[in-house]
mmCIF file of N, CA, C and O in Angstrom:
data_model
loop_
_atom_site.group_PDB
_atom_site.id
_atom_site.type_symbol
_atom_site.label_atom_id
_atom_site.label_comp_id
_atom_site.label_asym_id
_atom_site.label_seq_id
_atom_site.Cartn_x
_atom_site.Cartn_y
_atom_site.Cartn_z
ATOM 1 N N ARG A 1 -14.788 10.197 -52.893
ATOM 2 C CA ARG A 1 -15.715 11.254 -52.297
ATOM 3 C C ARG A 1 -14.931 11.999 -51.012
ATOM 4 O O ARG A 1 -14.369 11.120 -50.378
ATOM 5 N N ILE A 2 -14.937 13.064 -51.158
ATOM 6 C CA ILE A 2 -14.263 13.907 -50.102
ATOM 7 C C ILE A 2 -14.943 13.329 -48.695
ATOM 8 O O ILE A 2 -14.228 13.415 -47.571
ATOM 9 N N SER A 3 -16.163 13.211 -48.576
ATOM 10 C CA SER A 3 -16.830 12.930 -46.915
ATOM 11 C C SER A 3 -16.220 11.609 -46.476
ATOM 12 O O SER A 3 -16.102 11.645 -45.296
ATOM 13 N N SER A 4 -16.016 10.710 -47.460
ATOM 14 C CA SER A 4 -15.852 9.253 -46.754
ATOM 15 C C SER A 4 -14.112 9.559 -46.557
ATOM 16 O O SER A 4 -13.779 8.814 -45.772
ATOM 17 N N TRP A 5 -13.423 10.061 -47.344
ATOM 18 C CA TRP A 5 -12.194 10.182 -47.144
ATOM 19 C C TRP A 5 -11.923 11.052 -45.806
ATOM 20 O O TRP A 5 -10.804 10.510 -44.953
ATOM 21 N N VAL A 6 -12.538 12.035 -45.481
ATOM 22 C CA VAL A 6 -12.395 12.982 -44.152
ATOM 23 C C VAL A 6 -12.725 12.072 -43.074
ATOM 24 O O VAL A 6 -11.913 11.848 -42.071
ATOM 25 N N SER A 7 -13.857 11.381 -43.189
ATOM 26 C CA SER A 7 -14.109 10.492 -42.105
ATOM 27 C C SER A 7 -13.007 9.342 -41.778
ATOM 28 O O SER A 7 -12.649 8.971 -40.358
ATOM 29 N N THR A 8 -12.403 8.645 -43.005
ATOM 30 C CA THR A 8 -11.575 7.548 -42.806
ATOM 31 C C THR A 8 -10.326 8.200 -42.220
ATOM 32 O O THR A 8 -9.694 7.763 -41.016
ATOM 33 N N LYS A 9 -9.837 9.590 -42.295
ATOM 34 C CA LYS A 9 -8.606 10.042 -41.899
ATOM 35 C C LYS A 9 -8.670 10.293 -40.299
ATOM 36 O O LYS A 9 -7.864 10.449 -39.690
ATOM 37 N N ILE A 10 -9.847 10.576 -39.773
ATOM 38 C CA ILE A 10 -10.274 11.102 -38.517
ATOM 39 C C ILE A 10 -10.130 9.780 -37.608
ATOM 40 O O ILE A 10 -9.782 9.878 -36.755
ATOM 41 N N LEU A 11 -10.947 8.664 -38.297
ATOM 42 C CA LEU A 11 -11.202 7.405 -37.540
ATOM 43 C C LEU A 11 -10.116 6.565 -37.706
ATOM 44 O O LEU A 11 -9.771 5.586 -36.743
ATOM 45 N N GLU A 12 -9.044 6.943 -38.411
ATOM 46 C CA GLU A 12 -7.837 5.728 -38.443
ATOM 47 C C GLU A 12 -7.069 5.473 -37.550
ATOM 48 O O GLU A 12 -6.412 4.614 -36.985
ATOM 49 N N SER A 13 -6.940 6.833 -36.701
ATOM 50 C CA SER A 13 -5.954 6.789 -35.586
ATOM 51 C C SER A 13 -6.596 6.263 -34.306
ATOM 52 O O SER A 13 -8.027 6.563 -34.071
ATOM 53 N N GLU A 14 -6.164 5.489 -33.129
ATOM 54 C CA GLU A 14 -6.687 5.327 -31.933
ATOM 55 C C GLU A 14 -6.346 6.221 -31.181
ATOM 56 O O GLU A 14 -6.922 6.305 -29.915
ATOM 57 N N ASP A 15 -5.378 7.015 -31.236
ATOM 58 C CA ASP A 15 -4.718 8.152 -30.183
ATOM 59 C C ASP A 15 -5.812 9.372 -30.273
ATOM 60 O O ASP A 15 -6.018 9.951 -31.537
ATOM 61 N N ILE A 16 -6.435 9.658 -29.377
ATOM 62 C CA ILE A 16 -7.420 10.646 -29.202
ATOM 63 C C ILE A 16 -6.767 12.029 -29.621
ATOM 64 O O ILE A 16 -7.342 13.078 -30.098
ATOM 65 N N ARG A 17 -5.421 12.309 -29.213
ATOM 66 C CA ARG A 17 -4.887 13.755 -29.449
ATOM 67 C C ARG A 17 -4.763 13.857 -31.076
ATOM 68 O O ARG A 17 -5.066 14.751 -31.556
ATOM 69 N N ILE A 18 -4.272 12.636 -31.838
ATOM 70 C CA ILE A 18 -4.106 12.754 -33.344
ATOM 71 C C ILE A 18 -5.528 12.732 -34.040
ATOM 72 O O ILE A 18 -5.784 13.721 -34.821
ATOM 73 N N ARG A 19 -6.669 12.106 -33.229
ATOM 74 C CA ARG A 19 -7.964 12.328 -33.737
ATOM 75 C C ARG A 19 -8.272 13.941 -33.916
ATOM 76 O O ARG A 19 -8.912 14.441 -34.564
ATOM 77 N N ALA A 20 -7.981 14.529 -32.539
ATOM 78 C CA ALA A 20 -8.577 15.538 -32.229
ATOM 79 C C ALA A 20 -7.676 16.706 -33.241
ATOM 80 O O ALA A 20 -8.274 17.687 -33.581
ATOM 81 N N ALA A 21 -6.533 16.400 -33.420
ATOM 82 C CA ALA A 21 -5.825 17.314 -34.633
ATOM 83 C C ALA A 21 -6.213 17.222 -35.966
ATOM 84 O O ALA A 21 -6.408 18.222 -36.481
ATOM 85 N N ALA A 22 -6.679 15.833 -36.253
ATOM 86 C CA ALA A 22 -7.417 15.539 -37.679
ATOM 87 C C ALA A 22 -8.675 16.454 -37.646
ATOM 88 O O ALA A 22 -8.728 17.332 -38.546
ATOM 89 N N LEU A 23 -9.433 16.418 -36.615
ATOM 90 C CA LEU A 23 -10.669 16.995 -36.471
ATOM 91 C C LEU A 23 -10.517 18.549 -36.720
ATOM 92 O O LEU A 23 -11.443 19.207 -37.278
ATOM 93 N N LYS A 24 -9.475 19.164 -35.943
ATOM 94 C CA LYS A 24 -9.217 20.577 -36.059
ATOM 95 C C LYS A 24 -8.985 20.831 -37.266
ATOM 96 O O LYS A 24 -9.391 22.075 -37.947
ATOM 97 N N PHE A 25 -7.979 20.090 -38.089
ATOM 98 C CA PHE A 25 -7.456 20.561 -39.382
ATOM 99 C C PHE A 25 -8.757 20.664 -40.217
ATOM 100 O O PHE A 25 -8.674 21.470 -41.067
ATOM 101 N N PHE A 26 -9.531 19.550 -40.337
ATOM 102 C CA PHE A 26 -10.714 19.567 -41.193
ATOM 103 C C PHE A 26 -11.630 20.596 -41.013
ATOM 104 O O PHE A 26 -12.349 21.062 -41.880
ATOM 105 N N LEU A 27 -11.869 21.019 -39.782
ATOM 106 C CA LEU A 27 -12.422 22.180 -39.320
ATOM 107 C C LEU A 27 -12.305 23.542 -39.962
ATOM 108 O O LEU A 27 -12.874 24.257 -40.733
ATOM 109 N N MET A 28 -10.646 23.373 -40.085
ATOM 110 C CA MET A 28 -10.076 24.932 -40.624
ATOM 111 C C MET A 28 -10.282 24.723 -42.169
ATOM 112 O O MET A 28 -10.511 25.619 -42.681
ATOM 113 N N VAL A 29 -9.991 23.452 -42.703
ATOM 114 C CA VAL A 29 -10.372 23.358 -44.291
ATOM 115 C C VAL A 29 -11.616 23.791 -44.722
ATOM 116 O O VAL A 29 -11.693 24.373 -45.533
ATOM 117 N N ALA A 30 -12.537 23.137 -43.883
ATOM 118 C CA ALA A 30 -14.072 23.678 -44.257
ATOM 119 C C ALA A 30 -14.145 25.111 -43.946
ATOM 120 O O ALA A 30 -15.045 25.854 -44.924
ATOM 121 N N LYS A 31 -13.571 25.763 -43.088
ATOM 122 C CA LYS A 31 -13.580 27.196 -42.892
ATOM 123 C C LYS A 31 -13.028 28.132 -44.097
ATOM 124 O O LYS A 31 -13.741 28.785 -44.738
ATOM 125 N N CYS A 32 -11.896 27.556 -44.509
ATOM 126 C CA CYS A 32 -11.291 27.920 -45.613
ATOM 127 C C CYS A 32 -11.880 28.131 -46.924
ATOM 128 O O CYS A 32 -11.996 28.916 -47.617
ATOM 129 N N CYS A 33 -12.446 26.703 -46.940
ATOM 130 C CA CYS A 33 -13.230 26.601 -48.270
ATOM 131 C C CYS A 33 -14.358 27.586 -48.520
ATOM 132 O O CYS A 33 -14.937 28.005 -49.327
ATOM 133 N N PHE A 34 -15.148 27.461 -47.205
ATOM 134 C CA PHE A 34 -16.339 28.622 -47.042
ATOM 135 C C PHE A 34 -16.075 30.009 -47.332
ATOM 136 O O PHE A 34 -16.696 30.590 -48.342
ATOM 137 N N ASP A 35 -14.745 30.555 -46.890
ATOM 138 C CA ASP A 35 -14.424 31.892 -47.049
ATOM 139 C C ASP A 35 -13.925 31.833 -48.326
ATOM 140 O O ASP A 35 -14.031 33.148 -48.979
ATOM 141 N N LEU A 36 -13.459 30.995 -49.213
ATOM 142 C CA LEU A 36 -13.380 31.124 -50.596
ATOM 143 C C LEU A 36 -14.584 30.851 -51.521
ATOM 144 O O LEU A 36 -14.326 30.519 -52.794
ATOM 145 N N ASN A 37 -15.710 30.766 -51.149
ATOM 146 C CA ASN A 37 -16.847 30.399 -51.640
ATOM 147 C C ASN A 37 -16.931 29.139 -52.247
ATOM 148 O O ASN A 37 -17.684 28.866 -53.248
ATOM 149 N N ASN A 38 -16.114 28.085 -51.835
ATOM 150 C CA ASN A 38 -16.373 26.714 -52.418
ATOM 151 C C ASN A 38 -17.169 25.972 -51.217
ATOM 152 O O ASN A 38 -16.937 25.245 -50.551
ATOM 153 N N PHE A 39 -18.489 26.060 -51.481
ATOM 154 C CA PHE A 39 -19.458 25.815 -50.663
ATOM 155 C C PHE A 39 -19.845 24.310 -50.869
ATOM 156 O O PHE A 39 -19.978 23.457 -49.759
ATOM 157 N N ASN A 40 -19.156 23.896 -51.941
ATOM 158 C CA ASN A 40 -19.574 22.444 -52.247
ATOM 159 C C ASN A 40 -18.581 21.293 -51.410
ATOM 160 O O ASN A 40 -19.037 20.558 -50.638
ATOM 161 N N SER A 41 -17.412 21.827 -51.225
ATOM 162 C CA SER A 41 -16.295 21.130 -50.530
ATOM 163 C C SER A 41 -16.616 21.362 -49.051
ATOM 164 O O SER A 41 -16.391 20.316 -48.311
ATOM 165 N N SER A 42 -16.724 22.698 -48.549
ATOM 166 C CA SER A 42 -17.248 23.111 -47.389
ATOM 167 C C SER A 42 -18.272 22.291 -46.745
ATOM 168 O O SER A 42 -18.358 21.648 -45.619
ATOM 169 N N ASN A 43 -19.487 21.907 -47.521
ATOM 170 C CA ASN A 43 -20.517 21.146 -47.105
ATOM 171 C C ASN A 43 -20.134 19.801 -46.865
ATOM 172 O O ASN A 43 -20.520 18.969 -46.091
ATOM 173 N N SER A 44 -19.597 19.101 -47.918
ATOM 174 C CA SER A 44 -19.036 17.735 -48.114
ATOM 175 C C SER A 44 -18.094 17.592 -46.421
ATOM 176 O O SER A 44 -18.267 16.401 -45.920
ATOM 177 N N ILE A 45 -17.335 18.509 -46.307
ATOM 178 C CA ILE A 45 -16.536 18.200 -45.275
ATOM 179 C C ILE A 45 -17.205 18.221 -43.729
ATOM 180 O O ILE A 45 -17.133 17.315 -42.880
ATOM 181 N N ILE A 46 -18.331 19.253 -43.684
ATOM 182 C CA ILE A 46 -19.020 19.313 -42.579
ATOM 183 C C ILE A 46 -19.900 17.960 -42.674
ATOM 184 O O ILE A 46 -20.235 17.611 -41.327
ATOM 185 N N ALA A 47 -20.580 17.685 -43.728
ATOM 186 C CA ALA A 47 -21.230 16.483 -43.742
ATOM 187 C C ALA A 47 -20.573 15.215 -42.972
ATOM 188 O O ALA A 47 -21.285 14.297 -42.385
ATOM 189 N N SER A 48 -19.222 15.082 -43.359
ATOM 190 C CA SER A 48 -18.638 13.995 -42.882
ATOM 191 C C SER A 48 -18.342 13.954 -41.383
ATOM 192 O O SER A 48 -18.203 12.962 -40.576
ATOM 193 N N LEU A 49 -18.127 15.248 -40.932
ATOM 194 C CA LEU A 49 -18.158 15.794 -39.336
ATOM 195 C C LEU A 49 -19.216 15.353 -38.785
ATOM 196 O O LEU A 49 -19.536 15.133 -37.466
ATOM 197 N N GLU A 50 -20.445 15.282 -39.249
ATOM 198 C CA GLU A 50 -21.881 15.185 -38.699
ATOM 199 C C GLU A 50 -21.992 13.647 -39.019
ATOM 200 O O GLU A 50 -23.231 13.211 -38.460
ATOM 201 N N SER A 51 -21.312 12.833 -39.489
ATOM 202 C CA SER A 51 -21.673 11.484 -39.869
ATOM 203 C C SER A 51 -21.617 10.695 -38.446
ATOM 204 O O SER A 51 -20.863 11.113 -37.436
ATOM 205 N N SER A 52 -22.586 9.817 -38.055
ATOM 206 C CA SER A 52 -22.291 9.021 -37.061
ATOM 207 C C SER A 52 -21.151 8.465 -36.589
ATOM 208 O O SER A 52 -20.979 8.800 -35.334
ATOM 209 N N PRO A 53 -20.215 7.914 -37.181
ATOM 210 C CA PRO A 53 -19.060 7.354 -36.586
ATOM 211 C C PRO A 53 -18.193 8.557 -35.939
ATOM 212 O O PRO A 53 -17.619 8.532 -34.781
ATOM 213 N N VAL A 54 -18.040 9.643 -36.668
ATOM 214 C CA VAL A 54 -17.406 10.794 -36.300
ATOM 215 C C VAL A 54 -18.110 11.548 -35.157
ATOM 216 O O VAL A 54 -17.412 11.997 -33.967
ATOM 217 N N HIS A 55 -19.549 11.613 -35.345
ATOM 218 C CA HIS A 55 -20.122 12.402 -34.225
ATOM 219 C C HIS A 55 -19.930 11.857 -32.816
ATOM 220 O O HIS A 55 -20.286 12.471 -31.878
ATOM 221 N N ARG A 56 -19.916 10.392 -32.925
ATOM 222 C CA ARG A 56 -20.048 9.599 -31.820
ATOM 223 C C ARG A 56 -18.530 9.806 -30.810
ATOM 224 O O ARG A 56 -18.511 9.417 -29.706
ATOM 225 N N LEU A 57 -17.750 10.318 -31.456
ATOM 226 C CA LEU A 57 -16.566 10.812 -30.693
ATOM 227 C C LEU A 57 -16.438 11.619 -29.786
ATOM 228 O O LEU A 57 -15.891 12.800 -29.799
ATOM 229 N N LYS A 58 -17.285 11.613 -28.639
ATOM 230 C CA LYS A 58 -17.687 12.581 -27.431
ATOM 231 C C LYS A 58 -16.287 12.982 -27.110
ATOM 232 O O LYS A 58 -16.222 14.259 -26.836
ATOM 233 N N LYS A 59 -15.488 12.298 -26.798
ATOM 234 C CA LYS A 59 -14.262 12.847 -26.140
ATOM 235 C C LYS A 59 -13.458 13.571 -26.973
ATOM 236 O O LYS A 59 -12.831 14.761 -26.371
ATOM 237 N N THR A 60 -13.313 13.239 -28.194
ATOM 238 C CA THR A 60 -12.624 14.075 -29.129
ATOM 239 C C THR A 60 -12.950 15.333 -29.365
ATOM 240 O O THR A 60 -12.450 16.571 -29.418
ATOM 241 N N TRP A 61 -14.618 15.346 -29.354
ATOM 242 C CA TRP A 61 -15.201 16.772 -29.601
ATOM 243 C C TRP A 61 -15.201 17.609 -28.172
ATOM 244 O O TRP A 61 -14.904 18.730 -28.334
ATOM 245 N N GLU A 62 -14.838 16.963 -27.001
ATOM 246 C CA GLU A 62 -14.921 17.534 -25.903
ATOM 247 C C GLU A 62 -13.221 18.340 -25.957
ATOM 248 O O GLU A 62 -13.196 19.327 -25.510
ATOM 249 N N ILE A 63 -12.479 17.711 -26.569
ATOM 250 C CA ILE A 63 -10.751 18.385 -26.514
ATOM 251 C C ILE A 63 -10.930 19.452 -27.292
ATOM 252 O O ILE A 63 -10.569 20.442 -26.987
ATOM 253 N N ILE A 64 -11.906 19.404 -28.439
ATOM 254 C CA ILE A 64 -11.940 20.455 -29.176
ATOM 255 C C ILE A 64 -12.567 21.743 -28.807
ATOM 256 O O ILE A 64 -12.279 22.970 -28.930
ATOM 257 N N SER A 65 -13.746 21.333 -27.990
ATOM 258 C CA SER A 65 -14.325 22.460 -27.460
ATOM 259 C C SER A 65 -13.676 23.045 -26.391
ATOM 260 O O SER A 65 -13.698 24.215 -25.923
ATOM 261 N N SER A 66 -13.039 22.093 -25.579
ATOM 262 C CA SER A 66 -12.190 22.820 -24.316
ATOM 263 C C SER A 66 -11.037 23.973 -24.784
ATOM 264 O O SER A 66 -10.717 24.530 -24.234
ATOM 265 N N ASP A 67 -10.483 23.272 -26.007
ATOM 266 C CA ASP A 67 -9.565 24.407 -26.743
ATOM 267 C C ASP A 67 -10.052 25.703 -27.123
ATOM 268 O O ASP A 67 -9.312 26.795 -26.825
ATOM 269 N N LYS A 68 -11.354 25.463 -27.736
ATOM 270 C CA LYS A 68 -11.960 27.087 -27.956
ATOM 271 C C LYS A 68 -12.218 27.666 -26.826
ATOM 272 O O LYS A 68 -11.743 28.720 -26.612
ATOM 273 N N LYS A 69 -12.664 27.252 -25.647
ATOM 274 C CA LYS A 69 -12.887 27.971 -24.416
ATOM 275 C C LYS A 69 -11.566 28.385 -23.665
ATOM 276 O O LYS A 69 -11.747 29.640 -23.244
ATOM 277 N N SER A 70 -10.368 27.760 -23.955
ATOM 278 C CA SER A 70 -9.311 28.306 -23.214
ATOM 279 C C SER A 70 -8.570 29.567 -23.953
ATOM 280 O O SER A 70 -7.968 30.335 -23.666
ATOM 281 N N LYS A 71 -9.195 29.598 -25.342
ATOM 282 C CA LYS A 71 -8.574 30.658 -26.244
ATOM 283 C C LYS A 71 -9.413 31.996 -26.088
ATOM 284 O O LYS A 71 -10.298 32.447 -25.297
#
């Protein structure tokens, strides 16, 4: 399943910068899937990002949001 694979790839690294890069990557993939009308894959990726283990990565999400603010 896509959602468990996405969560595993994000959580497998202990380095916060690598986790943030993986998170950004999967956000971009979800956006591309949505733009291509591949709503099933897009929703699966978003669901994995909203799962409890990934959602609890507060510092990782802060890095993502601070990058958006700086742009």
